[in-house]
Tab-separated table of C-alpha atoms in Angstrom:
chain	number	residue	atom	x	y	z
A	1	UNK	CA	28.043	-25.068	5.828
A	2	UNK	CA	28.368	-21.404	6.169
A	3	UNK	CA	25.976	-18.659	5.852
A	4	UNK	CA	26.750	-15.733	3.970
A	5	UNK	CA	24.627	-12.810	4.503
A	6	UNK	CA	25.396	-10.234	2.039
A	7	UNK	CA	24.689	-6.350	2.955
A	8	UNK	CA	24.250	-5.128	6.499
A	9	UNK	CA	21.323	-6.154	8.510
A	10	UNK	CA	19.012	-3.269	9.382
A	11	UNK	CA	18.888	-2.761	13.080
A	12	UNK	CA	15.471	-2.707	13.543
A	13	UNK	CA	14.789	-5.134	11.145
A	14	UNK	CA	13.430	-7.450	13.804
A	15	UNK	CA	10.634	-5.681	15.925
A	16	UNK	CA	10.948	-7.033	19.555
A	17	UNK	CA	7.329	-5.693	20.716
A	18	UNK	CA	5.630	-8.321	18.282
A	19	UNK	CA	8.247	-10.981	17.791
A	20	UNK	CA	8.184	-10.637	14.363
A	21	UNK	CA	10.005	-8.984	11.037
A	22	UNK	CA	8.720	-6.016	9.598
A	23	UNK	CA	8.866	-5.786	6.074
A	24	UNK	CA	6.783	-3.162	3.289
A	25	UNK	CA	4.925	-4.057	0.310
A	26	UNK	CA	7.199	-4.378	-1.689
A	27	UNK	CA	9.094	-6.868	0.156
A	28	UNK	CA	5.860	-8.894	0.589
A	29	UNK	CA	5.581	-9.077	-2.763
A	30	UNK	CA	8.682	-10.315	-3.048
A	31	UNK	CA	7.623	-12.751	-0.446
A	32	UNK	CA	4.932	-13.945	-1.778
A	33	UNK	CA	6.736	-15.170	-5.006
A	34	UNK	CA	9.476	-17.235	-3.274
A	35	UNK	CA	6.921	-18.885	-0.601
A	36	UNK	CA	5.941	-22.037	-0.922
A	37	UNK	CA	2.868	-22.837	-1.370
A	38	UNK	CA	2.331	-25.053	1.266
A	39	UNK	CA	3.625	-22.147	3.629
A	40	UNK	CA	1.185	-20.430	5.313
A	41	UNK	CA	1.385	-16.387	5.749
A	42	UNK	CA	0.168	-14.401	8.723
A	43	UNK	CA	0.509	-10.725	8.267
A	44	UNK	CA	0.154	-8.353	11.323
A	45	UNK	CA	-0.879	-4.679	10.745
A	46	UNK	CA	-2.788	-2.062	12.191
A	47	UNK	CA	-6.164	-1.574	10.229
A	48	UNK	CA	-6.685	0.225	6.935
A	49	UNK	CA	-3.409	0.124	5.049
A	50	UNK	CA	-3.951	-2.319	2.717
A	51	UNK	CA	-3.497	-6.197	3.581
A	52	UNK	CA	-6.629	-7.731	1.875
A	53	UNK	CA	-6.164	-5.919	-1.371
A	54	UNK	CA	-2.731	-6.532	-1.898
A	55	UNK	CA	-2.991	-9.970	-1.351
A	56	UNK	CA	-6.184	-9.947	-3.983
A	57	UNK	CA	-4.654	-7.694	-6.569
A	58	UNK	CA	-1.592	-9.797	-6.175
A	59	UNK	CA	-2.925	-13.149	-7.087
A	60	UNK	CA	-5.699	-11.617	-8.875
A	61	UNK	CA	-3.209	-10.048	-11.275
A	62	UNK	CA	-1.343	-13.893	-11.513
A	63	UNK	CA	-5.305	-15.948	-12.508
A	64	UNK	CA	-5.125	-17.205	-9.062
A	65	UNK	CA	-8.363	-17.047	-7.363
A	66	UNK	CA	-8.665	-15.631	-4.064
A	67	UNK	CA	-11.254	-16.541	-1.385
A	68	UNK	CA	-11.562	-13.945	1.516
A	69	UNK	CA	-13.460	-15.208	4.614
A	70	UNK	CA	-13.892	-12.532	7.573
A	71	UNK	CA	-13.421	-15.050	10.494
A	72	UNK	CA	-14.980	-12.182	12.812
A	73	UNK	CA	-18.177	-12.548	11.160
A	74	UNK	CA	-18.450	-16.364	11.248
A	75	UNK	CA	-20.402	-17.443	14.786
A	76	UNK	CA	-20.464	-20.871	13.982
A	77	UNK	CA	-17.709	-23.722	12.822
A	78	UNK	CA	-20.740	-24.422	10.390
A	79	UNK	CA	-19.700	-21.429	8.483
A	80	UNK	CA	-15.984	-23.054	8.136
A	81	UNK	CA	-16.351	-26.548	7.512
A	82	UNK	CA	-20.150	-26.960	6.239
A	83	UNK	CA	-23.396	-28.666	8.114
A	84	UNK	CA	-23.699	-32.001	8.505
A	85	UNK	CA	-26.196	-34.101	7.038
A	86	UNK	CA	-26.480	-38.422	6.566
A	87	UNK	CA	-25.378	-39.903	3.936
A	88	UNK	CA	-28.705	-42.375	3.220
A	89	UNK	CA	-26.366	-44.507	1.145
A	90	UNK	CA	-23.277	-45.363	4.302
A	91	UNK	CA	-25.912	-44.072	7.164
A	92	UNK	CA	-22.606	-42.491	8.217
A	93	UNK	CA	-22.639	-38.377	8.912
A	94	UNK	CA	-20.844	-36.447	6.475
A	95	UNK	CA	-20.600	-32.568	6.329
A	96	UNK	CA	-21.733	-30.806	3.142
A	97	UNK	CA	-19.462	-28.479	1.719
A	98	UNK	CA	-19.765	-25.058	2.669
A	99	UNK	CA	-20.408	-21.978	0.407
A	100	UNK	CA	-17.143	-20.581	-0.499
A	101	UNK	CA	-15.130	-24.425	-0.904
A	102	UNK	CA	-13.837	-24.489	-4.067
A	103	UNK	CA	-15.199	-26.675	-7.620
A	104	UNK	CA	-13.175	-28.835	-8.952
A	105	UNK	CA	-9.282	-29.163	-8.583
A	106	UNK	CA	-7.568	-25.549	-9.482
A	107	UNK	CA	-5.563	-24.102	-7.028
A	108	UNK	CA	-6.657	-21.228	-4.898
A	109	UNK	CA	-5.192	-18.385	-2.192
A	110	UNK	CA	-7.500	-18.683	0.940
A	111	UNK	CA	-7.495	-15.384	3.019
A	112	UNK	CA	-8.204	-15.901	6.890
A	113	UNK	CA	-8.698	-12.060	7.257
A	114	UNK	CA	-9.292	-11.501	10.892
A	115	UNK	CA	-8.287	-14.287	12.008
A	116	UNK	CA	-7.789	-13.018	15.724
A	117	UNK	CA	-11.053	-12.132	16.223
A	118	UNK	CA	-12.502	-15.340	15.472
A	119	UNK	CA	-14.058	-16.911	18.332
A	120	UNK	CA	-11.792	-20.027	19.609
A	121	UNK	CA	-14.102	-22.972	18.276
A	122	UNK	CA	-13.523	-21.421	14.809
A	123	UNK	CA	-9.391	-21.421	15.686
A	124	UNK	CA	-10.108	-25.080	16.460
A	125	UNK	CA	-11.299	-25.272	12.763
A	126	UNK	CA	-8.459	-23.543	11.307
A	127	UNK	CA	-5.680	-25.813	12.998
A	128	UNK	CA	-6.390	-28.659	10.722
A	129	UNK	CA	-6.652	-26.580	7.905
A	130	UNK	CA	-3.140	-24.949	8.694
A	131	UNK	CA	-1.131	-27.585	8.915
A	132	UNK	CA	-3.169	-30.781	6.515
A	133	UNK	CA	-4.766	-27.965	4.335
A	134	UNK	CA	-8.370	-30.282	4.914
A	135	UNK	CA	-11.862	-29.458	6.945
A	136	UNK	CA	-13.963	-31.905	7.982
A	137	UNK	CA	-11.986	-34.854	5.804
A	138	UNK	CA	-12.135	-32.566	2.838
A	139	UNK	CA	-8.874	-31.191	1.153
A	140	UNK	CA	-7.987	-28.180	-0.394
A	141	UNK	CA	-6.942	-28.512	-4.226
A	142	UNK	CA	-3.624	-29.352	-4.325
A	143	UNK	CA	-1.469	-26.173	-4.480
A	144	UNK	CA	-3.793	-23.908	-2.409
A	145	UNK	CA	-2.241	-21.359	-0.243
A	146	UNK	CA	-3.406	-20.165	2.664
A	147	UNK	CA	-2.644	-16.300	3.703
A	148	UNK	CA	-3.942	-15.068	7.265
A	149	UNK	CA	-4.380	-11.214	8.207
A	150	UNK	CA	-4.349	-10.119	11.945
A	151	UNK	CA	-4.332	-6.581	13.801
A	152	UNK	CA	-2.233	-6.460	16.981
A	153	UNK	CA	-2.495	-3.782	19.402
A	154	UNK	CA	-4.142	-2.606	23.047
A	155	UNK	CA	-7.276	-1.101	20.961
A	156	UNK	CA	-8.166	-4.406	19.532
A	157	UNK	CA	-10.661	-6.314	20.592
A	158	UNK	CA	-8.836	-9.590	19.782
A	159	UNK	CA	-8.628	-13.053	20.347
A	160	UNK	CA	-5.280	-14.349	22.103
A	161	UNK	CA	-3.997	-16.641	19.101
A	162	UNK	CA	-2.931	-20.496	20.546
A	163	UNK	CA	1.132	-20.895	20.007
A	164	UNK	CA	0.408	-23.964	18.257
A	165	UNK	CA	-1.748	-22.634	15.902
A	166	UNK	CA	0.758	-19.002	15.257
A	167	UNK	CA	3.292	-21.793	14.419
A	168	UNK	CA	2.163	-23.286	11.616
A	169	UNK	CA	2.182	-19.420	9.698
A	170	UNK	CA	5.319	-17.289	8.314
A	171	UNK	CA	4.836	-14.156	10.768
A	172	UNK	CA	5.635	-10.749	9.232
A	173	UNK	CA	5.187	-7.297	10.535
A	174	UNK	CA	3.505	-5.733	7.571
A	175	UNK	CA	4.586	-1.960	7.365
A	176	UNK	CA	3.717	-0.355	4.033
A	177	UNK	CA	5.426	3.118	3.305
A	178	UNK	CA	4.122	5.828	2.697
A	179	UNK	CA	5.903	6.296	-0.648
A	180	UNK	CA	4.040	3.144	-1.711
A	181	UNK	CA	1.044	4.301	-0.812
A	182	UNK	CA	1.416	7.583	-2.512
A	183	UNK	CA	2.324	5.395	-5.480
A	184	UNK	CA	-0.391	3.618	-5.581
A	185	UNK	CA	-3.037	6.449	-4.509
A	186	UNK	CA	-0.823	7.907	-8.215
A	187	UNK	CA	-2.338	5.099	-9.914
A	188	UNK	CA	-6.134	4.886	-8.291
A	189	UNK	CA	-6.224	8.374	-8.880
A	190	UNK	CA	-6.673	9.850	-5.278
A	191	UNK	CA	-7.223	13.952	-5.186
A	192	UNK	CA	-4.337	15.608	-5.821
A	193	UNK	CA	-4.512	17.853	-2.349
A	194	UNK	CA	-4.622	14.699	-0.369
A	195	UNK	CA	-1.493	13.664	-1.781
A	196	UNK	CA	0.238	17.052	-1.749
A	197	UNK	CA	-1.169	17.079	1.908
A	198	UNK	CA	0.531	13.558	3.037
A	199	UNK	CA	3.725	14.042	0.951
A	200	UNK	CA	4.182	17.102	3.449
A	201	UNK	CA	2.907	15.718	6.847
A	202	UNK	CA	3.617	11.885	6.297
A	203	UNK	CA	2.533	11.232	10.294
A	204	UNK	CA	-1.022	12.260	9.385
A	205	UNK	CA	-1.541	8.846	6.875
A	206	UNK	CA	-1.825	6.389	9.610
A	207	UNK	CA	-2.454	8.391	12.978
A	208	UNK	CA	-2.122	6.733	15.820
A	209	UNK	CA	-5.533	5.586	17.608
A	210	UNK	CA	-5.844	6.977	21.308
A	211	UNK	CA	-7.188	3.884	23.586
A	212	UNK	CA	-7.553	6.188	26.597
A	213	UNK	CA	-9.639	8.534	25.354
A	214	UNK	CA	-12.869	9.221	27.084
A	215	UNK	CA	-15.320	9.082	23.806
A	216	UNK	CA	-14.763	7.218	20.782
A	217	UNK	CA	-11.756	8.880	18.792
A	218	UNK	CA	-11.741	8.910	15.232
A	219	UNK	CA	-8.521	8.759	13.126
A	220	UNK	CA	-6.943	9.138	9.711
A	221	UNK	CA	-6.021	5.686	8.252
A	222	UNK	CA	-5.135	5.073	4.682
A	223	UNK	CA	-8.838	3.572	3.969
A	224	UNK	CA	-10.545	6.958	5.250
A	225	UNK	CA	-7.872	9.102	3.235
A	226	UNK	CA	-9.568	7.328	0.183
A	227	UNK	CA	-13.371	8.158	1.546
A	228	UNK	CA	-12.109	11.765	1.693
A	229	UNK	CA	-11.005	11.674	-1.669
A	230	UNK	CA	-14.449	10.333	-3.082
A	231	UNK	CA	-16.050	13.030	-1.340
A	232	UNK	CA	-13.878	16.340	-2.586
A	233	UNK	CA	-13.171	14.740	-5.758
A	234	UNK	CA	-14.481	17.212	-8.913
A	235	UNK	CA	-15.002	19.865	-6.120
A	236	UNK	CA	-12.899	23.204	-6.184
A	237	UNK	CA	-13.231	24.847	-2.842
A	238	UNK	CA	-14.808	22.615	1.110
A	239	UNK	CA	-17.470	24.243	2.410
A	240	UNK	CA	-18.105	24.469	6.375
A	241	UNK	CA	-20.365	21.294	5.786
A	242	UNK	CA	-17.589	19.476	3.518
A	243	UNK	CA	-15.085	19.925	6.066
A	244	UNK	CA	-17.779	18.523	8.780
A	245	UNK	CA	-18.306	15.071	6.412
A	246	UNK	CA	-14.701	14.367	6.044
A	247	UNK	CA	-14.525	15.204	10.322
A	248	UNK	CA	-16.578	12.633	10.337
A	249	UNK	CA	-13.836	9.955	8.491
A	250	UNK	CA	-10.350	11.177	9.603
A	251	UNK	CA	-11.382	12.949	12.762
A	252	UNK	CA	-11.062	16.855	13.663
A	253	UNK	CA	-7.493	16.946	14.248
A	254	UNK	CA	-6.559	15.426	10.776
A	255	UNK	CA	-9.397	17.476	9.271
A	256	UNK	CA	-7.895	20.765	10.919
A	257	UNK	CA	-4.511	20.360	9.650
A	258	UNK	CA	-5.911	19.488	5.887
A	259	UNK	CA	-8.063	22.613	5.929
A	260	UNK	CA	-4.912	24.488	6.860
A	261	UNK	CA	-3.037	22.878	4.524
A	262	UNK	CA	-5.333	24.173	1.748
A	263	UNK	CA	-4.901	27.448	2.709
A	264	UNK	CA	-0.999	27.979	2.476
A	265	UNK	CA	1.311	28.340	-0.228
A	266	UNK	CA	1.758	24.701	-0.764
A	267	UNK	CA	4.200	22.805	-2.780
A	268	UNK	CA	3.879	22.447	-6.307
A	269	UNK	CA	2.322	19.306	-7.808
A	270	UNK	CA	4.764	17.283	-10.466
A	271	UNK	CA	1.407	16.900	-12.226
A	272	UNK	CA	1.209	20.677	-12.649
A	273	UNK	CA	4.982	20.902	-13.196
A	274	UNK	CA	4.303	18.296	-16.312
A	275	UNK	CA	1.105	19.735	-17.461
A	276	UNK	CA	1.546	23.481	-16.852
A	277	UNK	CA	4.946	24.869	-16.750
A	278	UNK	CA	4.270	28.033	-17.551
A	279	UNK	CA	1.999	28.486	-15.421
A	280	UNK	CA	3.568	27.084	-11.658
A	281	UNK	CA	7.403	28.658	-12.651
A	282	UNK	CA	7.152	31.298	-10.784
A	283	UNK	CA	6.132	30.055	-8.026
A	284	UNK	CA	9.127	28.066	-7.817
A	285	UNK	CA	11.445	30.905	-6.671
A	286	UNK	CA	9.910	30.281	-3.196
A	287	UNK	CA	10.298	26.571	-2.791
A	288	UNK	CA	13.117	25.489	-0.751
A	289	UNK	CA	15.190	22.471	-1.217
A	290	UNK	CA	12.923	20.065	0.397
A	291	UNK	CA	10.386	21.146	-1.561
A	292	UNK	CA	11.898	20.367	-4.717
A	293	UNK	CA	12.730	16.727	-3.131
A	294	UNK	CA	8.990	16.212	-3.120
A	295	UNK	CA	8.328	17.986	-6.394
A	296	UNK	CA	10.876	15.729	-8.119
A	297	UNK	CA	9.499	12.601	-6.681
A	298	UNK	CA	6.085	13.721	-7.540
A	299	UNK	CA	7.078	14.023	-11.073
A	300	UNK	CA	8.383	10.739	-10.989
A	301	UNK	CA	5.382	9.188	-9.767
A	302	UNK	CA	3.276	10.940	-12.182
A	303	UNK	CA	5.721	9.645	-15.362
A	304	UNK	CA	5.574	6.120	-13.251
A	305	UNK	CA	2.073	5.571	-12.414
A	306	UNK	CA	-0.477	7.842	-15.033
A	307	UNK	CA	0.221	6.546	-18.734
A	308	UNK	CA	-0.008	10.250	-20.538
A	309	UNK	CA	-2.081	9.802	-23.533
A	310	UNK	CA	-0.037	10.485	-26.983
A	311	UNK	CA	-1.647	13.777	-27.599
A	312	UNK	CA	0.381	14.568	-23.899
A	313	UNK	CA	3.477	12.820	-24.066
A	314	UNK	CA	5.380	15.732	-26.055
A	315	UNK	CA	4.186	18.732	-23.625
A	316	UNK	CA	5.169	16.698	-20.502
A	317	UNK	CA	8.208	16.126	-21.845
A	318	UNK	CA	9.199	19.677	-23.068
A	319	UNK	CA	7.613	20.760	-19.288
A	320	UNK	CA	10.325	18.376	-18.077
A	321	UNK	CA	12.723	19.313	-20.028
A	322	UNK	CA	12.110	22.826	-18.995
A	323	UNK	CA	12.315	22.237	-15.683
A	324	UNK	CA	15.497	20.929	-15.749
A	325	UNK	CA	17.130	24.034	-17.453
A	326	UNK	CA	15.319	26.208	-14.903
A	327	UNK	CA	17.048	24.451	-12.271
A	328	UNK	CA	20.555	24.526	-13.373
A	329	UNK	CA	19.936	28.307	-14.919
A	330	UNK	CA	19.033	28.714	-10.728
A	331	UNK	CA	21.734	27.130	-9.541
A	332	UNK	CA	19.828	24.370	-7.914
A	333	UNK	CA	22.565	21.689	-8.096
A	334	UNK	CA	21.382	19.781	-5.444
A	335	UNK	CA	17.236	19.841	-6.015
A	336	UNK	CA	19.170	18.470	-9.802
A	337	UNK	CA	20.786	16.178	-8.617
A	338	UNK	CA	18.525	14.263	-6.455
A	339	UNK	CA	15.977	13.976	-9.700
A	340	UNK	CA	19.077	12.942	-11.686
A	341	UNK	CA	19.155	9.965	-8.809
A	342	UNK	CA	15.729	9.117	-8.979
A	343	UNK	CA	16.070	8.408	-12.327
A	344	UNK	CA	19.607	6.779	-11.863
A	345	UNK	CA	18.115	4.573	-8.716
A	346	UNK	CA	15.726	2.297	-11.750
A	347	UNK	CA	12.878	2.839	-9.203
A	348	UNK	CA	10.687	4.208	-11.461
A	349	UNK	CA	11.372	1.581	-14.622
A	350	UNK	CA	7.718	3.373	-16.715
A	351	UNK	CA	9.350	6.887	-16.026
A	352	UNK	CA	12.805	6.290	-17.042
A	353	UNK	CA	11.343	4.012	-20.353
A	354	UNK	CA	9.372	7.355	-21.069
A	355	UNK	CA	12.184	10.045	-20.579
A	356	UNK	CA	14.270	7.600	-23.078
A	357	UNK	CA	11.628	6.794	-25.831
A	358	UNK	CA	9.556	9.984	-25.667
A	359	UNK	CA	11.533	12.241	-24.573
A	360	UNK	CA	15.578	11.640	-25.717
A	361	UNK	CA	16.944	15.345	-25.562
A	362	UNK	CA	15.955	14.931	-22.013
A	363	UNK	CA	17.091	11.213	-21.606
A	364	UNK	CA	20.446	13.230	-22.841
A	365	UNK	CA	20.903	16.054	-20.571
A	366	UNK	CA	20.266	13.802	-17.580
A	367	UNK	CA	23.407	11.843	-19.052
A	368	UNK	CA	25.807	14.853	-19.537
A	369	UNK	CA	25.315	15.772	-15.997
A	370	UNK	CA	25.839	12.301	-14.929
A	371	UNK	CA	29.268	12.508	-16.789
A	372	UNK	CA	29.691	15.665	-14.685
A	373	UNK	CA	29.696	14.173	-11.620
């Protein structure tokens, strides 16, 4: 039987260093709908971006429980499969469930997160449960999944995983963008310099940890860009001792360059393009094209991921609309045409429903210029 493979295969869709393909979040998702259950998952990532809550909010959002156990914490297989104790009635042993073993017979996702730094006579523990989905005699309700989460890497203090054990789990390469995660900072509502800040130096959202350094290096991952936000969230201007805190979660070299960055004549936010018009349209005249690529997909994000309430809907639209006339009046085909994309590209299905419903006149100049083309 052939095999048809439709599309060209990315070249480094297969990563040789770990053996494994890389794929984002969105692709896991996709993943994660079209695996069997009786599959088992082992994601490999660097810390901080994101596995544990994506696989909770994913089966969360779908009434699926989700057990997490933190392998690294457990010192004894007692934690795993239970303590035994004698059964009076058979004067046989028999091990007594443990804590987090599920009631009754509903299906549910159990998360192995770091499972290579468990110590090996837990891995002992977790080969049966791979591969027969039982512990100590006692199995999983029928249609459980189970879902694995390691970090790989020289700075890990890990546990070398047993070949046997790595074969009985789908191995992916988990690589989140950073477009998702500026989507879905959108959404939780992360400051809005942080994101300006990472939309414009991407490298500093997951920088790179330095194993030979002399002291103990601290550096930005997408967990501590979310601690940062907490902290300068509601405030207008960092202080010396503000900028010292958030040292103190992304390091001084990340902290440096987002102090500088809050200095300059930064890009334009698509929430303040939406929201205040008037206000931000002069400063346009200075952007340059790039710029307006992350303005657009900033305003995109914003119509995707925030909801405007009703007594909003008509300004950001009219701010929108506005926009787009200031553009062509400018002569700013291309910064036009790549928002004309965005919206063409369906990969922003809540902004392009609100441009249509709320907003038509604008729903019907983005046509005529398509017809243009």
């Amino acid at each position: 039987m052939a095999i048809i493979i439709r599309g060209s295969i990315p070249r480094n869709l297969f990563r040789k260093q770990y053996m494994a393909i890389s794929i984002n979040n969105k692709q896991l998702q996709s993943i994660l709908e079209r695996t069997p259950a009786h599959h088992n998952i082992m994601l490999v990532g660097v810390h901080g971006i994101g596995k544990s809550r994506i696989i909770s909010d994913y089966y969360r959002a779908r009434g699926v429980e989700v057990v997490t156990l933190f392998l690294g914490q457990m010192s004894d297989p007692g934690d795993l499969i239970g303590l035994p104790h004698l059964n009076e009635a058979t004067g046989r042993t028999e091990f007594m469930p443990p804590y987090w073993f599920p009631e009754g017979d509903k299906p549910i996702v159990l998360f192995l997160d770091e499972l290579n730094r468990a110590r090996p006579e837990m891995l002992q523990s977790v080969m049966d449960l791979a591969l027969n989905r039982k512990l100590a005699g006692r199995s999983l309700p029928a249609g459980s999944r189970i879902i694995s989460a390691v970090n790989d890497g020289e700075e890990y203090q890990i546990t070398e995983l047993d070949p046997a054990l790595v074969s009985r789990f789908n191995v992916y390469l988990f690589r989140p963008t950073v477009s998702e995660w500026l989507f879905w900072a959108e959404q939780k509502g992360v400051d809005e310099r942080i994101l300006r800040f990472i939309e414009n130096n991407q490298d500093a959202l997951d920088a790179p940890f330095n194993v030979n350094a002399d002291s103990i290096d601290k550096c930005a991952d997408r967990r501590a860009w979310e601690r940062v936000s907490d902290v300068i969230q509601g405030m207008d201007e960092l202080d010396e001792t503000t900028l010292l805190l958030i040292g103190g979660i992304i390091g001084a070299k990340a902290t440096a360059r987002f102090a500088e960055s809050l200095t300059e004549n930064s890009v334009i936010s698509g929430a303040d393009l939406l929201l205040h018009f008037s206000t931000v349209q002069k400063r346009l005249k200075s952007m340059k094209l790039p710029q307006f690529a992350l303005i657009n997909d900033h305003i995109f994000r914003c119509l995707e991921a925030r909801g405007y309430p009703e007594n909003q809907t008509d300004l950001v639209g009219t701010n929108l609309e506005k926009y787009l006339h200031w553009l062509e009046k400018n002569d700013l085909r291309e910064a036009l045409m790549h928002l004309i994309n965005l919206f063409s590209s369906a990969t922003y299905p809540n902004a392009n429903l609100f441009v249509m419903t709320k907003k038509p006149s604008v729903y019907t100049l983005i046509t005529d210029y398509i017809r243009e083309l």
